[in-house]
Amino acid sequence: MEQARYEKLLTSNEILTLLTALGTGIGKAGGTTGNDDFDVAKLRYHRIIIMTDADVDGAHVRTLLLTFFYRQMPELVERGHIYIAQPPLYKVKAGREELYLQGAADLDNFLLRIALVHAAVHTGGDNGTVLTGDTLTELARKHQLAQAVIARLAHFLDVSALRAIADGVALNMDTLADAEASASALQAQLPDAEVAGEFDVRTDKPILRISRRLHGNIKSSVLTQDFVHGADYAALSEAAKTFKGLLSEGAKVTRGEGERQKEHKVSDFREAMAWLILQAEGATSRQRYKGLGEMNPEQLWETTMDPKVRILLRVQIDDAIEADKVFTMLMGDEVEPRREFIETNALQAGNIDI
């Protein structure tokens, strides 16, 4: 499907207009057109800026355009003429502060900063302390990192299992016996699922299989040995060590000063942060730009087109041949290489439309 879209792109009016504007022609030796009409000396512009919508559809268009330049005009890429604009996805306002934000991670950081203004977490218990300032900020960022891992992996892995790991369930997958013991520990926290330690003959490694019945069908997700040895598991495990037992009976979270101060009783740090973020969301306004056409001319200029403030990424290729192999693998007719690539990189994927 993507290959068909690329071939259609080559003959589109937009590409023909682009070629006329650039003035270089198309089809330098090594490209896919098989002629020598390309002449970089005729290039009329030093910078060629790809500016697409900030959402997933915009990313698809950007991928097609990059493929076009990789395959038909590689010298433009090698000489550093190709740039990618970075339009914002959000505009936020809190009080008198207005900001444009690039993506979800920036939005999360903004909301966290607003949430922690005049905030405190009272740990409760007989020897309870009050967490404020830099101490609370550091704890909040650790929690935010763990939550970001859970949100990203939830597209592929059982979200309750991920939360159980963040709450302190430790996994060991070195041997099948270790996997079976870990399955029992995880099963205790997931009474509505079936957890089993198995041996994957394809990878020759133990796995944990988590199965749930959904609308009469069995939905399974797998935790692998590589996951347990990876950075995502380490982040969840670190969160477990940090927050387990941090709050005791009588714990509460407060935000604000004087008569405007609000408070909320909580049982754990996750609940405290959820309440603080909710307060921050209520104190801010947010506008999401799915497309550049949703901005008025002034906003488009001050965020994406003004040379004084715009953000551009220069496209660089150390090995154009290797880059072309990747595009061929992702868009070609051979299924197995593409499936292997997706399986290897799935857990690192973000910004996915479901």
CSV table of C-alpha atoms in Angstrom, one decimal:
chain,number,residue,atom,x,y,z
A,1,MET,CA,0.0,0.0,0.0
A,2,GLU,CA,2.8,2.4,0.9
A,3,GLN,CA,4.7,1.5,-2.3
A,4,ALA,CA,1.6,2.4,-4.3
A,5,ARG,CA,1.3,5.7,-2.5
A,6,TYR,CA,4.9,6.4,-3.3
A,7,GLU,CA,4.6,5.6,-7.0
A,8,LYS,CA,1.5,7.8,-7.1
A,9,LEU,CA,3.4,10.6,-5.4
A,10,LEU,CA,6.1,10.6,-8.2
A,11,THR,CA,3.5,11.6,-10.8
A,12,SER,CA,1.4,14.0,-8.6
A,13,ASN,CA,0.9,17.6,-9.6
A,14,GLU,CA,2.4,18.6,-6.2
A,15,ILE,CA,5.7,16.8,-7.0
A,16,LEU,CA,5.8,18.3,-10.5
A,17,THR,CA,5.3,21.7,-9.0
A,18,LEU,CA,8.1,21.0,-6.5
A,19,LEU,CA,10.5,19.9,-9.3
A,20,THR,CA,9.8,23.1,-11.2
A,21,ALA,CA,10.5,25.2,-8.1
A,22,LEU,CA,13.7,23.4,-7.3
A,23,GLY,CA,15.0,23.6,-10.8
A,24,THR,CA,17.3,20.6,-10.5
A,25,GLY,CA,15.4,18.1,-12.6
A,26,ILE,CA,15.1,14.5,-11.4
A,27,GLY,CA,16.9,11.2,-11.8
A,28,LYS,CA,20.5,11.5,-10.9
A,29,ALA,CA,22.5,8.3,-11.6
A,30,GLY,CA,21.8,6.1,-8.6
A,31,GLY,CA,18.2,7.2,-8.4
A,32,THR,CA,15.3,5.0,-9.5
A,33,THR,CA,14.3,6.8,-12.7
A,34,GLY,CA,17.2,5.6,-14.7
A,35,ASN,CA,18.2,8.9,-16.4
A,36,ASP,CA,20.7,11.7,-15.7
A,37,ASP,CA,18.5,14.8,-15.7
A,38,PHE,CA,19.4,15.9,-12.2
A,39,ASP,CA,21.8,18.8,-11.8
A,40,VAL,CA,22.5,20.0,-8.3
A,41,ALA,CA,24.1,23.2,-9.6
A,42,LYS,CA,20.7,24.4,-10.8
A,43,LEU,CA,19.2,24.2,-7.3
A,44,ARG,CA,17.4,27.5,-6.6
A,45,TYR,CA,17.1,27.2,-2.8
A,46,HIS,CA,19.6,26.5,-0.1
A,47,ARG,CA,17.0,25.1,2.3
A,48,ILE,CA,14.2,22.8,1.3
A,49,ILE,CA,11.8,22.6,4.3
A,50,ILE,CA,9.3,19.8,4.6
A,51,MET,CA,6.4,21.3,6.6
A,52,THR,CA,3.5,18.8,7.4
A,53,ASP,CA,0.9,18.5,10.1
A,54,ALA,CA,2.0,17.6,13.5
A,55,ASP,CA,-0.2,14.5,13.8
A,56,VAL,CA,0.2,10.9,12.5
A,57,ASP,CA,-1.2,11.8,9.0
A,58,GLY,CA,1.4,14.5,8.7
A,59,ALA,CA,4.1,12.0,9.6
A,60,HIS,CA,3.0,9.7,6.8
A,61,VAL,CA,3.2,12.5,4.2
A,62,ARG,CA,6.6,13.5,5.6
A,63,THR,CA,7.8,9.9,5.2
A,64,LEU,CA,6.7,9.8,1.6
A,65,LEU,CA,8.5,13.1,0.8
A,66,LEU,CA,11.7,11.9,2.5
A,67,THR,CA,11.5,8.7,0.5
A,68,PHE,CA,11.3,10.8,-2.6
A,69,PHE,CA,14.4,12.8,-1.8
A,70,TYR,CA,16.3,9.7,-0.6
A,71,ARG,CA,15.6,7.8,-3.8
A,72,GLN,CA,15.5,10.6,-6.5
A,73,MET,CA,17.8,13.3,-5.2
A,74,PRO,CA,20.1,11.8,-2.6
A,75,GLU,CA,22.7,14.5,-3.2
A,76,LEU,CA,20.3,17.1,-1.8
A,77,VAL,CA,20.2,15.1,1.4
A,78,GLU,CA,24.0,14.5,1.5
A,79,ARG,CA,24.7,18.2,1.1
A,80,GLY,CA,22.3,19.1,4.0
A,81,HIS,CA,19.7,20.9,2.0
A,82,ILE,CA,16.7,19.0,3.4
A,83,TYR,CA,15.0,20.2,6.6
A,84,ILE,CA,12.0,19.2,8.6
A,85,ALA,CA,9.8,21.9,10.2
A,86,GLN,CA,8.7,21.3,13.8
A,87,PRO,CA,5.2,22.8,14.1
A,88,PRO,CA,3.6,22.7,17.6
A,89,LEU,CA,0.9,20.2,18.5
A,90,TYR,CA,-0.5,22.2,21.4
A,91,LYS,CA,-1.0,25.8,22.6
A,92,VAL,CA,-1.5,26.0,26.4
A,93,LYS,CA,-2.3,28.8,28.7
A,94,ALA,CA,-2.0,29.0,32.5
A,95,GLY,CA,-2.8,32.4,34.0
A,96,ARG,CA,-0.8,34.9,32.0
A,97,GLU,CA,1.6,32.3,30.6
A,98,GLU,CA,1.0,31.1,27.0
A,99,LEU,CA,3.2,28.5,25.3
A,100,TYR,CA,3.3,26.4,22.2
A,101,LEU,CA,4.4,22.8,22.8
A,102,GLN,CA,5.8,20.3,20.3
A,103,GLY,CA,4.2,17.1,21.6
A,104,ALA,CA,2.7,15.0,24.3
A,105,ALA,CA,6.0,14.8,26.3
A,106,ASP,CA,6.2,18.6,26.4
A,107,LEU,CA,2.5,18.8,27.5
A,108,ASP,CA,3.2,16.3,30.3
A,109,ASN,CA,6.2,18.4,31.5
A,110,PHE,CA,4.1,21.6,31.4
A,111,LEU,CA,1.3,20.1,33.4
A,112,LEU,CA,3.7,18.7,35.9
A,113,ARG,CA,5.3,22.1,36.4
A,114,ILE,CA,1.9,23.7,37.0
A,115,ALA,CA,0.7,20.9,39.2
A,116,LEU,CA,3.7,21.3,41.6
A,117,VAL,CA,3.2,25.0,42.2
A,118,HIS,CA,2.4,25.3,46.0
A,119,ALA,CA,2.0,21.5,46.2
A,120,ALA,CA,2.9,19.2,49.1
A,121,VAL,CA,2.5,15.5,49.8
A,122,HIS,CA,2.1,14.6,53.5
A,123,THR,CA,3.4,11.0,53.9
A,124,GLY,CA,1.2,10.2,56.9
A,125,GLY,CA,2.0,7.8,59.7
A,126,ASP,CA,3.4,8.5,63.1
A,127,ASN,CA,6.7,9.9,61.7
A,128,GLY,CA,5.3,11.4,58.6
A,129,THR,CA,7.1,14.1,56.6
A,130,VAL,CA,6.0,16.7,54.1
A,131,LEU,CA,7.4,16.4,50.6
A,132,THR,CA,7.8,19.8,48.8
A,133,GLY,CA,10.1,21.7,46.5
A,134,ASP,CA,13.0,19.9,44.8
A,135,THR,CA,12.3,16.6,46.8
A,136,LEU,CA,8.7,16.4,45.5
A,137,THR,CA,9.8,17.5,42.0
A,138,GLU,CA,12.4,14.7,41.8
A,139,LEU,CA,9.9,12.1,43.0
A,140,ALA,CA,7.3,13.4,40.6
A,141,ARG,CA,9.6,13.1,37.6
A,142,LYS,CA,10.5,9.5,38.5
A,143,HIS,CA,6.7,8.8,38.6
A,144,GLN,CA,6.2,10.6,35.3
A,145,LEU,CA,8.9,8.5,33.7
A,146,ALA,CA,7.3,5.3,34.8
A,147,GLN,CA,3.8,6.4,33.7
A,148,ALA,CA,5.2,7.3,30.3
A,149,VAL,CA,6.7,3.8,29.9
A,150,ILE,CA,3.3,2.3,30.9
A,151,ALA,CA,1.4,4.5,28.5
A,152,ARG,CA,3.7,3.6,25.6
A,153,LEU,CA,3.9,-0.1,26.2
A,154,ALA,CA,0.2,-0.4,26.9
A,155,HIS,CA,-0.3,-0.6,23.1
A,156,PHE,CA,1.4,-3.9,23.1
A,157,LEU,CA,1.6,-5.3,26.7
A,158,ASP,CA,-0.9,-5.9,29.5
A,159,VAL,CA,-1.3,-2.6,31.3
A,160,SER,CA,-2.2,-4.2,34.6
A,161,ALA,CA,0.9,-6.3,34.5
A,162,LEU,CA,3.0,-3.1,33.8
A,163,ARG,CA,1.4,-1.4,36.8
A,164,ALA,CA,2.0,-4.4,39.0
A,165,ILE,CA,5.7,-4.2,38.1
A,166,ALA,CA,5.7,-0.5,39.0
A,167,ASP,CA,4.0,-1.4,42.3
A,168,GLY,CA,6.8,-3.8,43.2
A,169,VAL,CA,6.3,-7.2,41.5
A,170,ALA,CA,9.9,-8.3,40.6
A,171,LEU,CA,10.4,-10.5,37.5
A,172,ASN,CA,13.3,-12.9,36.9
A,173,MET,CA,13.4,-14.6,33.4
A,174,ASP,CA,16.9,-16.1,33.4
A,175,THR,CA,15.5,-19.7,33.4
A,176,LEU,CA,12.2,-21.4,32.8
A,177,ALA,CA,12.0,-22.1,36.6
A,178,ASP,CA,12.5,-18.3,37.2
A,179,ALA,CA,9.8,-17.5,34.7
A,180,GLU,CA,7.4,-19.8,36.4
A,181,ALA,CA,8.1,-18.3,39.8
A,182,SER,CA,7.6,-14.8,38.3
A,183,ALA,CA,4.4,-16.0,36.8
A,184,SER,CA,3.1,-17.0,40.2
A,185,ALA,CA,4.0,-13.6,41.7
A,186,LEU,CA,2.4,-11.7,38.9
A,187,GLN,CA,-0.7,-14.0,38.9
A,188,ALA,CA,-1.3,-13.0,42.6
A,189,GLN,CA,-1.7,-9.4,41.4
A,190,LEU,CA,-3.8,-10.2,38.3
A,191,PRO,CA,-6.7,-12.3,39.5
A,192,ASP,CA,-8.7,-11.5,36.3
A,193,ALA,CA,-6.0,-12.9,34.0
A,194,GLU,CA,-4.0,-16.1,33.5
A,195,VAL,CA,-0.3,-15.8,33.8
A,196,ALA,CA,2.0,-18.6,32.7
A,197,GLY,CA,5.8,-19.1,32.4
A,198,GLU,CA,6.6,-20.7,29.1
A,199,PHE,CA,9.6,-21.5,26.9
A,200,ASP,CA,9.6,-19.8,23.5
A,201,VAL,CA,11.2,-22.3,21.0
A,202,ARG,CA,11.6,-19.5,18.4
A,203,THR,CA,13.9,-17.4,20.6
A,204,ASP,CA,15.1,-20.2,22.8
A,205,LYS,CA,14.3,-18.1,25.9
A,206,PRO,CA,11.6,-18.1,28.7
A,207,ILE,CA,8.6,-15.8,28.4
A,208,LEU,CA,5.6,-14.8,30.5
A,209,ARG,CA,2.3,-15.1,28.7
A,210,ILE,CA,-0.6,-13.0,30.1
A,211,SER,CA,-4.0,-14.0,28.8
A,212,ARG,CA,-7.4,-12.4,29.2
A,213,ARG,CA,-10.8,-13.3,27.8
A,214,LEU,CA,-12.3,-10.3,26.0
A,215,HIS,CA,-15.7,-10.5,24.3
A,216,GLY,CA,-15.4,-14.3,24.1
A,217,ASN,CA,-11.9,-14.2,22.6
A,218,ILE,CA,-8.5,-14.8,24.3
A,219,LYS,CA,-6.2,-11.8,24.2
A,220,SER,CA,-2.5,-12.5,25.0
A,221,SER,CA,0.5,-10.4,25.6
A,222,VAL,CA,4.0,-11.6,26.2
A,223,LEU,CA,6.8,-10.3,28.5
A,224,THR,CA,10.2,-11.4,27.2
A,225,GLN,CA,13.6,-12.0,28.8
A,226,ASP,CA,14.8,-9.0,26.8
A,227,PHE,CA,12.1,-6.8,28.2
A,228,VAL,CA,13.1,-7.7,31.8
A,229,HIS,CA,16.8,-6.9,31.0
A,230,GLY,CA,15.9,-3.6,29.3
A,231,ALA,CA,15.5,0.0,30.2
A,232,ASP,CA,11.7,0.1,30.4
A,233,TYR,CA,11.6,-2.7,33.0
A,234,ALA,CA,14.4,-0.9,34.9
A,235,ALA,CA,12.4,2.3,35.0
A,236,LEU,CA,9.3,0.5,36.4
A,237,SER,CA,11.5,-1.4,38.9
A,238,GLU,CA,13.1,1.8,40.0
A,239,ALA,CA,9.7,3.4,40.5
A,240,ALA,CA,8.7,0.4,42.6
A,241,LYS,CA,11.7,0.8,44.9
A,242,THR,CA,11.1,4.5,45.2
A,243,PHE,CA,7.4,4.6,46.0
A,244,LYS,CA,6.6,1.3,47.7
A,245,GLY,CA,5.8,2.1,51.3
A,246,LEU,CA,6.5,5.9,50.9
A,247,LEU,CA,3.0,6.8,52.0
A,248,SER,CA,1.2,5.5,55.1
A,249,GLU,CA,-2.2,5.8,56.7
A,250,GLY,CA,-3.4,9.4,56.8
A,251,ALA,CA,-1.4,10.5,53.8
A,252,LYS,CA,-2.7,13.5,51.9
A,253,VAL,CA,-1.8,15.9,49.1
A,254,THR,CA,-2.3,19.6,49.2
A,255,ARG,CA,-2.1,22.4,46.6
A,256,GLY,CA,-2.5,26.1,46.9
A,257,GLU,CA,-2.0,28.6,49.7
A,258,GLY,CA,-4.1,30.1,52.4
A,259,GLU,CA,-7.9,30.0,52.0
A,260,ARG,CA,-7.5,28.7,48.4
A,261,GLN,CA,-5.6,25.6,49.5
A,262,LYS,CA,-7.2,22.3,48.5
A,263,GLU,CA,-6.4,18.9,50.0
A,264,HIS,CA,-7.1,15.3,49.1
A,265,LYS,CA,-6.6,12.0,51.1
A,266,VAL,CA,-4.5,9.5,49.2
A,267,SER,CA,-3.3,5.9,49.6
A,268,ASP,CA,-0.2,6.0,47.4
A,269,PHE,CA,2.0,8.4,45.4
A,270,ARG,CA,0.3,7.5,42.1
A,271,GLU,CA,-3.0,8.7,43.5
A,272,ALA,CA,-1.4,11.9,44.8
A,273,MET,CA,0.1,12.7,41.4
A,274,ALA,CA,-3.1,11.9,39.5
A,275,TRP,CA,-4.9,14.4,41.8
A,276,LEU,CA,-2.3,17.1,41.3
A,277,ILE,CA,-2.3,16.7,37.5
A,278,LEU,CA,-6.1,16.9,37.5
A,279,GLN,CA,-5.8,20.2,39.4
A,280,ALA,CA,-3.3,21.5,36.9
A,281,GLU,CA,-5.6,20.5,34.0
A,282,GLY,CA,-8.4,22.5,35.6
A,283,ALA,CA,-6.2,25.5,35.9
A,284,THR,CA,-5.0,25.5,32.2
A,285,SER,CA,-6.6,25.8,28.8
A,286,ARG,CA,-5.4,23.7,25.9
A,287,GLN,CA,-5.7,23.8,22.1
A,288,ARG,CA,-4.5,20.9,19.9
A,289,TYR,CA,-3.5,21.5,16.3
A,290,LYS,CA,-4.1,18.4,14.3
A,291,GLY,CA,-3.3,20.3,11.1
A,292,LEU,CA,-1.5,23.5,10.1
A,293,GLY,CA,-4.7,24.7,8.6
A,294,GLU,CA,-6.2,24.9,12.1
A,295,MET,CA,-3.9,27.8,12.9
A,296,ASN,CA,-4.6,31.4,11.9
A,297,PRO,CA,-1.9,33.2,9.8
A,298,GLU,CA,-0.4,34.9,12.8
A,299,GLN,CA,0.0,31.6,14.7
A,300,LEU,CA,1.5,29.9,11.7
A,301,TRP,CA,4.0,32.6,11.3
A,302,GLU,CA,5.1,32.8,14.9
A,303,THR,CA,5.3,29.0,15.4
A,304,THR,CA,6.5,27.5,12.2
A,305,MET,CA,7.6,30.1,9.6
A,306,ASP,CA,9.3,33.0,11.4
A,307,PRO,CA,13.1,32.4,10.8
A,308,LYS,CA,13.8,34.0,14.2
A,309,VAL,CA,11.9,31.5,16.3
A,310,ARG,CA,11.1,28.5,14.1
A,311,ILE,CA,12.6,25.1,14.9
A,312,LEU,CA,14.1,23.1,12.0
A,313,LEU,CA,15.7,19.7,11.9
A,314,ARG,CA,18.3,19.1,9.2
A,315,VAL,CA,18.0,15.7,7.6
A,316,GLN,CA,21.3,13.8,7.6
A,317,ILE,CA,22.2,10.5,6.1
A,318,ASP,CA,25.6,8.8,6.9
A,319,ASP,CA,24.8,6.0,4.6
A,320,ALA,CA,22.3,6.7,1.9
A,321,ILE,CA,22.4,3.1,0.6
A,322,GLU,CA,21.5,1.7,4.1
A,323,ALA,CA,18.7,4.3,4.4
A,324,ASP,CA,17.2,3.1,1.1
A,325,LYS,CA,17.4,-0.5,2.3
A,326,VAL,CA,15.2,0.5,5.3
A,327,PHE,CA,12.6,2.2,3.1
A,328,THR,CA,12.6,-0.8,0.7
A,329,MET,CA,12.2,-3.2,3.6
A,330,LEU,CA,9.3,-1.2,5.1
A,331,MET,CA,7.5,-0.5,1.8
A,332,GLY,CA,8.4,-3.5,-0.3
A,333,ASP,CA,6.5,-6.7,-1.1
A,334,GLU,CA,8.6,-9.0,1.2
A,335,VAL,CA,6.7,-9.5,4.5
A,336,GLU,CA,9.2,-11.4,6.7
A,337,PRO,CA,11.9,-8.6,6.9
A,338,ARG,CA,9.2,-6.0,7.7
A,339,ARG,CA,7.6,-8.3,10.4
A,340,GLU,CA,11.0,-8.8,12.0
A,341,PHE,CA,11.7,-5.1,12.0
A,342,ILE,CA,8.3,-4.4,13.6
A,343,GLU,CA,8.7,-7.1,16.3
A,344,THR,CA,12.2,-5.8,17.1
A,345,ASN,CA,11.2,-2.1,17.4
A,346,ALA,CA,7.5,-2.2,18.4
A,347,LEU,CA,8.1,-1.4,22.1
A,348,GLN,CA,10.0,1.7,21.1
A,349,ALA,CA,7.2,3.1,19.0
A,350,GLY,CA,5.2,6.1,20.0
A,351,ASN,CA,2.6,8.5,18.7
A,352,ILE,CA,0.5,5.6,17.4
A,353,ASP,CA,-3.1,5.9,16.1
A,354,ILE,CA,-5.2,3.0,17.3
